[in-house]
């Protein structure tokens, strides 16, 4: 049997080969565009791992922008990444134009705290809009007896890939509960797809995932082995909610996954679409216009967007609005200042 790290690399290779197929079929692959579209200005968006929601979400955003590229002369392409933290660094480093970033990670980058203590240019981040809610989700083996967050002590836990928003949020939660990585029997940084497999093979006891629901990877785990969804409640959660406006109470509805008959209470963040102040106003305007003017289609393109409202799409950000996005949001009456 492959060790977790070796298997993770094998899974990534398989997924990345699929990525090229998906991008080619959706017209997002740079090398497979028409001569006419190749003259368009390329807009790149940092997403996440293929097993999460950010990758298909970024594909949806690009699809909405690309469908009018003959009018605005823009062509969108998805960049696979390790998630929020990597997307933020890539934005600030000028390696992508847009990025999907959890609102708590966005806040830390702006403030230069946590994983961004070495960041001096976080104030350059600008918000376009928010997307779906993302509850902090803990999935454990049913036989691991994890009934609450502190029951992770002494367990084998996947806390998210090192560059992901899941890792950053899990670290914040552990500090809030007075815990650290050394309290775990072993801490893993597997991809989400590998974590689900490792759980059902009894190589880990639980994994944490900050994600919109329903999620295909979690669904696969719930269908493959006996799992338990852990509610995250208590005074430390209440304290986080008081201190940080980017957190809100969150719930996973009953019946979302196999065997999950009760609602799961947690806290969560929102996914947000960010740029920097350097992004041309017209690009920010057109991306925002593409998404809000196709709100009904957006809700149908991915289950995580099914209940998304325009008001929710301006909530949770701590970064200032990008002028191009703000111009469109004022035009439709969502911003008044």
PDB file of C-alpha atoms in Angstrom, residues 104-272:
ATOM      1  CA  UNK A 104     -10.832  35.098   7.236  1.00  0.00           C
ATOM      2  CA  UNK A 105      -7.701  34.641   5.121  1.00  0.00           C
ATOM      3  CA  UNK A 106      -8.519  37.900   3.362  1.00  0.00           C
ATOM      4  CA  UNK A 107      -8.672  39.651   6.741  1.00  0.00           C
ATOM      5  CA  UNK A 108      -5.337  38.252   7.934  1.00  0.00           C
ATOM      6  CA  UNK A 109      -3.580  39.307   4.733  1.00  0.00           C
ATOM      7  CA  UNK A 110      -4.958  42.845   5.041  1.00  0.00           C
ATOM      8  CA  UNK A 111      -3.836  43.066   8.665  1.00  0.00           C
ATOM      9  CA  UNK A 112      -0.476  41.353   8.094  1.00  0.00           C
ATOM     10  CA  UNK A 113      -1.139  38.799  10.838  1.00  0.00           C
ATOM     11  CA  UNK A 114      -1.064  35.026  11.204  1.00  0.00           C
ATOM     12  CA  UNK A 115       0.356  33.411   8.079  1.00  0.00           C
ATOM     13  CA  UNK A 116       0.851  36.875   6.594  1.00  0.00           C
ATOM     14  CA  UNK A 117       3.135  38.362   9.251  1.00  0.00           C
ATOM     15  CA  UNK A 118       5.798  38.676   6.546  1.00  0.00           C
ATOM     16  CA  UNK A 119       3.383  40.477   4.197  1.00  0.00           C
ATOM     17  CA  UNK A 120       3.703  44.233   3.814  1.00  0.00           C
ATOM     18  CA  UNK A 121       1.479  44.731   0.766  1.00  0.00           C
ATOM     19  CA  UNK A 122      -1.778  43.135   1.966  1.00  0.00           C
ATOM     20  CA  UNK A 123      -3.457  46.549   1.904  1.00  0.00           C
ATOM     21  CA  UNK A 124      -3.394  46.310  -1.909  1.00  0.00           C
ATOM     22  CA  UNK A 125      -6.152  43.657  -1.865  1.00  0.00           C
ATOM     23  CA  UNK A 126      -9.520  44.687  -3.275  1.00  0.00           C
ATOM     24  CA  UNK A 127     -12.895  42.899  -3.142  1.00  0.00           C
ATOM     25  CA  UNK A 128     -15.155  42.229  -6.117  1.00  0.00           C
ATOM     26  CA  UNK A 129     -17.895  40.152  -4.451  1.00  0.00           C
ATOM     27  CA  UNK A 130     -18.520  37.190  -2.157  1.00  0.00           C
ATOM     28  CA  UNK A 131     -19.730  33.729  -3.050  1.00  0.00           C
ATOM     29  CA  UNK A 132     -21.093  30.797  -1.046  1.00  0.00           C
ATOM     30  CA  UNK A 133     -20.938  30.213   2.708  1.00  0.00           C
ATOM     31  CA  UNK A 134     -18.305  27.731   3.866  1.00  0.00           C
ATOM     32  CA  UNK A 135     -18.925  25.968   7.179  1.00  0.00           C
ATOM     33  CA  UNK A 136     -15.937  24.514   9.001  1.00  0.00           C
ATOM     34  CA  UNK A 137     -16.663  20.822   8.502  1.00  0.00           C
ATOM     35  CA  UNK A 138     -15.185  17.955  10.503  1.00  0.00           C
ATOM     36  CA  UNK A 139     -15.741  14.447   9.167  1.00  0.00           C
ATOM     37  CA  UNK A 140     -14.594  11.613  11.418  1.00  0.00           C
ATOM     38  CA  UNK A 141     -14.729   7.852  11.338  1.00  0.00           C
ATOM     39  CA  UNK A 142     -17.804   6.691  13.217  1.00  0.00           C
ATOM     40  CA  UNK A 143     -15.621   4.452  15.411  1.00  0.00           C
ATOM     41  CA  UNK A 144     -13.208   7.295  16.293  1.00  0.00           C
ATOM     42  CA  UNK A 145     -15.539   8.725  18.977  1.00  0.00           C
ATOM     43  CA  UNK A 146     -15.070  12.356  17.912  1.00  0.00           C
ATOM     44  CA  UNK A 147     -18.159  14.111  19.257  1.00  0.00           C
ATOM     45  CA  UNK A 148     -16.743  17.632  19.621  1.00  0.00           C
ATOM     46  CA  UNK A 149     -13.738  19.690  18.576  1.00  0.00           C
ATOM     47  CA  UNK A 150     -11.598  18.840  21.629  1.00  0.00           C
ATOM     48  CA  UNK A 151     -12.101  15.125  20.953  1.00  0.00           C
ATOM     49  CA  UNK A 152      -9.543  15.562  18.161  1.00  0.00           C
ATOM     50  CA  UNK A 153      -6.861  15.470  20.879  1.00  0.00           C
ATOM     51  CA  UNK A 154      -4.876  12.265  20.490  1.00  0.00           C
ATOM     52  CA  UNK A 155      -6.345  11.549  17.059  1.00  0.00           C
ATOM     53  CA  UNK A 156      -4.849  11.341  13.560  1.00  0.00           C
ATOM     54  CA  UNK A 157      -6.231  14.433  11.847  1.00  0.00           C
ATOM     55  CA  UNK A 158      -5.907  15.964   8.403  1.00  0.00           C
ATOM     56  CA  UNK A 159      -5.915  19.735   8.961  1.00  0.00           C
ATOM     57  CA  UNK A 160      -5.687  20.801   5.313  1.00  0.00           C
ATOM     58  CA  UNK A 161      -2.916  21.463   2.833  1.00  0.00           C
ATOM     59  CA  UNK A 162      -0.332  23.951   4.031  1.00  0.00           C
ATOM     60  CA  UNK A 163      -1.343  26.672   1.572  1.00  0.00           C
ATOM     61  CA  UNK A 164      -5.075  26.308   2.045  1.00  0.00           C
ATOM     62  CA  UNK A 165      -7.702  28.338   3.842  1.00  0.00           C
ATOM     63  CA  UNK A 166      -8.736  25.149   5.648  1.00  0.00           C
ATOM     64  CA  UNK A 167      -5.312  24.937   7.270  1.00  0.00           C
ATOM     65  CA  UNK A 168      -5.414  28.605   8.303  1.00  0.00           C
ATOM     66  CA  UNK A 169      -8.916  28.353   9.777  1.00  0.00           C
ATOM     67  CA  UNK A 170      -8.176  25.065  11.544  1.00  0.00           C
ATOM     68  CA  UNK A 171      -5.109  26.652  13.137  1.00  0.00           C
ATOM     69  CA  UNK A 172      -7.247  29.554  14.388  1.00  0.00           C
ATOM     70  CA  UNK A 173      -9.826  27.165  15.823  1.00  0.00           C
ATOM     71  CA  UNK A 174      -7.180  25.102  17.565  1.00  0.00           C
ATOM     72  CA  UNK A 175      -5.785  28.223  19.223  1.00  0.00           C
ATOM     73  CA  UNK A 176      -9.295  29.239  20.298  1.00  0.00           C
ATOM     74  CA  UNK A 177      -9.807  25.849  21.947  1.00  0.00           C
ATOM     75  CA  UNK A 178      -6.364  25.984  23.608  1.00  0.00           C
ATOM     76  CA  UNK A 179      -4.925  23.298  21.354  1.00  0.00           C
ATOM     77  CA  UNK A 180      -1.955  22.949  19.032  1.00  0.00           C
ATOM     78  CA  UNK A 181      -0.709  20.444  16.486  1.00  0.00           C
ATOM     79  CA  UNK A 182       1.287  18.684  19.187  1.00  0.00           C
ATOM     80  CA  UNK A 183      -1.989  17.660  20.870  1.00  0.00           C
ATOM     81  CA  UNK A 184      -2.821  15.443  17.920  1.00  0.00           C
ATOM     82  CA  UNK A 185      -1.498  11.910  17.596  1.00  0.00           C
ATOM     83  CA  UNK A 186      -0.434  12.923  14.108  1.00  0.00           C
ATOM     84  CA  UNK A 187      -1.171  15.921  11.915  1.00  0.00           C
ATOM     85  CA  UNK A 188      -1.575  15.442   8.170  1.00  0.00           C
ATOM     86  CA  UNK A 189      -1.604  17.973   5.324  1.00  0.00           C
ATOM     87  CA  UNK A 190      -3.180  15.812   2.639  1.00  0.00           C
ATOM     88  CA  UNK A 191      -5.303  17.026  -0.237  1.00  0.00           C
ATOM     89  CA  UNK A 192      -9.008  16.715   0.413  1.00  0.00           C
ATOM     90  CA  UNK A 193      -9.428  13.885  -2.089  1.00  0.00           C
ATOM     91  CA  UNK A 194      -6.644  11.931  -0.418  1.00  0.00           C
ATOM     92  CA  UNK A 195      -8.011  12.719   3.063  1.00  0.00           C
ATOM     93  CA  UNK A 196     -11.379  11.157   2.223  1.00  0.00           C
ATOM     94  CA  UNK A 197      -9.637   7.999   1.004  1.00  0.00           C
ATOM     95  CA  UNK A 198      -7.331   7.907   4.037  1.00  0.00           C
ATOM     96  CA  UNK A 199     -10.335   8.208   6.366  1.00  0.00           C
ATOM     97  CA  UNK A 200     -12.098   5.214   4.873  1.00  0.00           C
ATOM     98  CA  UNK A 201      -8.859   3.200   4.869  1.00  0.00           C
ATOM     99  CA  UNK A 202      -8.434   3.961   8.600  1.00  0.00           C
ATOM    100  CA  UNK A 203      -5.190   5.846   8.091  1.00  0.00           C
ATOM    101  CA  UNK A 204      -6.644   8.977   9.712  1.00  0.00           C
ATOM    102  CA  UNK A 205      -9.426   9.444  12.258  1.00  0.00           C
ATOM    103  CA  UNK A 206     -10.841  12.731  10.969  1.00  0.00           C
ATOM    104  CA  UNK A 207     -10.358  15.511   8.464  1.00  0.00           C
ATOM    105  CA  UNK A 208     -11.254  19.199   8.519  1.00  0.00           C
ATOM    106  CA  UNK A 209     -12.539  20.942   5.413  1.00  0.00           C
ATOM    107  CA  UNK A 210     -13.802  24.521   5.084  1.00  0.00           C
ATOM    108  CA  UNK A 211     -16.098  24.173   2.109  1.00  0.00           C
ATOM    109  CA  UNK A 212     -19.488  24.892   0.587  1.00  0.00           C
ATOM    110  CA  UNK A 213     -22.044  22.094   0.603  1.00  0.00           C
ATOM    111  CA  UNK A 214     -22.857  19.693  -0.870  1.00  0.00           C
ATOM    112  CA  UNK A 215     -19.311  18.641  -1.694  1.00  0.00           C
ATOM    113  CA  UNK A 216     -18.504  15.655  -3.906  1.00  0.00           C
ATOM    114  CA  UNK A 217     -15.455  14.548  -1.916  1.00  0.00           C
ATOM    115  CA  UNK A 218     -17.347  14.503   1.371  1.00  0.00           C
ATOM    116  CA  UNK A 219     -20.238  12.748  -0.350  1.00  0.00           C
ATOM    117  CA  UNK A 220     -17.838  10.062  -1.553  1.00  0.00           C
ATOM    118  CA  UNK A 221     -16.501   9.535   1.968  1.00  0.00           C
ATOM    119  CA  UNK A 222     -20.006   9.270   3.452  1.00  0.00           C
ATOM    120  CA  UNK A 223     -20.933   6.666   0.849  1.00  0.00           C
ATOM    121  CA  UNK A 224     -17.728   4.648   1.233  1.00  0.00           C
ATOM    122  CA  UNK A 225     -17.473   4.163   5.005  1.00  0.00           C
ATOM    123  CA  UNK A 226     -19.293   4.922   8.262  1.00  0.00           C
ATOM    124  CA  UNK A 227     -18.630   8.573   9.121  1.00  0.00           C
ATOM    125  CA  UNK A 228     -19.749  11.119  11.691  1.00  0.00           C
ATOM    126  CA  UNK A 229     -20.172  14.868  11.179  1.00  0.00           C
ATOM    127  CA  UNK A 230     -18.961  16.858  14.169  1.00  0.00           C
ATOM    128  CA  UNK A 231     -20.743  20.001  15.376  1.00  0.00           C
ATOM    129  CA  UNK A 232     -18.408  22.804  16.463  1.00  0.00           C
ATOM    130  CA  UNK A 233     -19.955  24.796  19.287  1.00  0.00           C
ATOM    131  CA  UNK A 234     -19.115  26.240  22.694  1.00  0.00           C
ATOM    132  CA  UNK A 235     -17.595  29.317  24.303  1.00  0.00           C
ATOM    133  CA  UNK A 236     -14.496  29.414  22.028  1.00  0.00           C
ATOM    134  CA  UNK A 237     -16.769  29.551  18.981  1.00  0.00           C
ATOM    135  CA  UNK A 238     -18.906  32.269  20.562  1.00  0.00           C
ATOM    136  CA  UNK A 239     -15.739  34.249  21.267  1.00  0.00           C
ATOM    137  CA  UNK A 240     -14.539  33.955  17.663  1.00  0.00           C
ATOM    138  CA  UNK A 241     -17.913  35.135  16.412  1.00  0.00           C
ATOM    139  CA  UNK A 242     -17.775  38.185  18.684  1.00  0.00           C
ATOM    140  CA  UNK A 243     -14.246  39.121  17.665  1.00  0.00           C
ATOM    141  CA  UNK A 244     -14.316  38.540  13.905  1.00  0.00           C
ATOM    142  CA  UNK A 245     -17.000  39.759  11.522  1.00  0.00           C
ATOM    143  CA  UNK A 246     -15.744  37.430   8.787  1.00  0.00           C
ATOM    144  CA  UNK A 247     -17.102  34.487  10.806  1.00  0.00           C
ATOM    145  CA  UNK A 248     -20.800  33.684  11.077  1.00  0.00           C
ATOM    146  CA  UNK A 249     -22.829  30.794  12.431  1.00  0.00           C
ATOM    147  CA  UNK A 250     -23.256  28.065   9.853  1.00  0.00           C
ATOM    148  CA  UNK A 251     -25.262  24.889   9.476  1.00  0.00           C
ATOM    149  CA  UNK A 252     -25.163  21.813   7.279  1.00  0.00           C
ATOM    150  CA  UNK A 253     -28.783  20.880   6.614  1.00  0.00           C
ATOM    151  CA  UNK A 254     -30.026  17.404   7.593  1.00  0.00           C
ATOM    152  CA  UNK A 255     -29.804  14.855   4.813  1.00  0.00           C
ATOM    153  CA  UNK A 256     -27.055  16.643   2.916  1.00  0.00           C
ATOM    154  CA  UNK A 257     -24.921  13.485   3.137  1.00  0.00           C
ATOM    155  CA  UNK A 258     -25.504   9.772   3.551  1.00  0.00           C
ATOM    156  CA  UNK A 259     -26.170   8.945   7.199  1.00  0.00           C
ATOM    157  CA  UNK A 260     -26.300  12.613   8.245  1.00  0.00           C
ATOM    158  CA  UNK A 261     -29.805  12.809   9.647  1.00  0.00           C
ATOM    159  CA  UNK A 262     -29.377  15.804  11.973  1.00  0.00           C
ATOM    160  CA  UNK A 263     -28.316  19.371  11.307  1.00  0.00           C
ATOM    161  CA  UNK A 264     -24.646  20.063  11.984  1.00  0.00           C
ATOM    162  CA  UNK A 265     -23.897  23.341  13.712  1.00  0.00           C
ATOM    163  CA  UNK A 266     -20.624  25.126  13.086  1.00  0.00           C
ATOM    164  CA  UNK A 267     -19.172  28.478  12.214  1.00  0.00           C
ATOM    165  CA  UNK A 268     -18.119  29.504   8.777  1.00  0.00           C
ATOM    166  CA  UNK A 269     -16.657  32.039   6.431  1.00  0.00           C
ATOM    167  CA  UNK A 270     -17.547  33.078   2.910  1.00  0.00           C
ATOM    168  CA  UNK A 271     -15.590  32.557  -0.244  1.00  0.00           C
ATOM    169  CA  UNK A 272     -14.701  35.912  -1.778  1.00  0.00           C
TER     170      UNK A 272
END
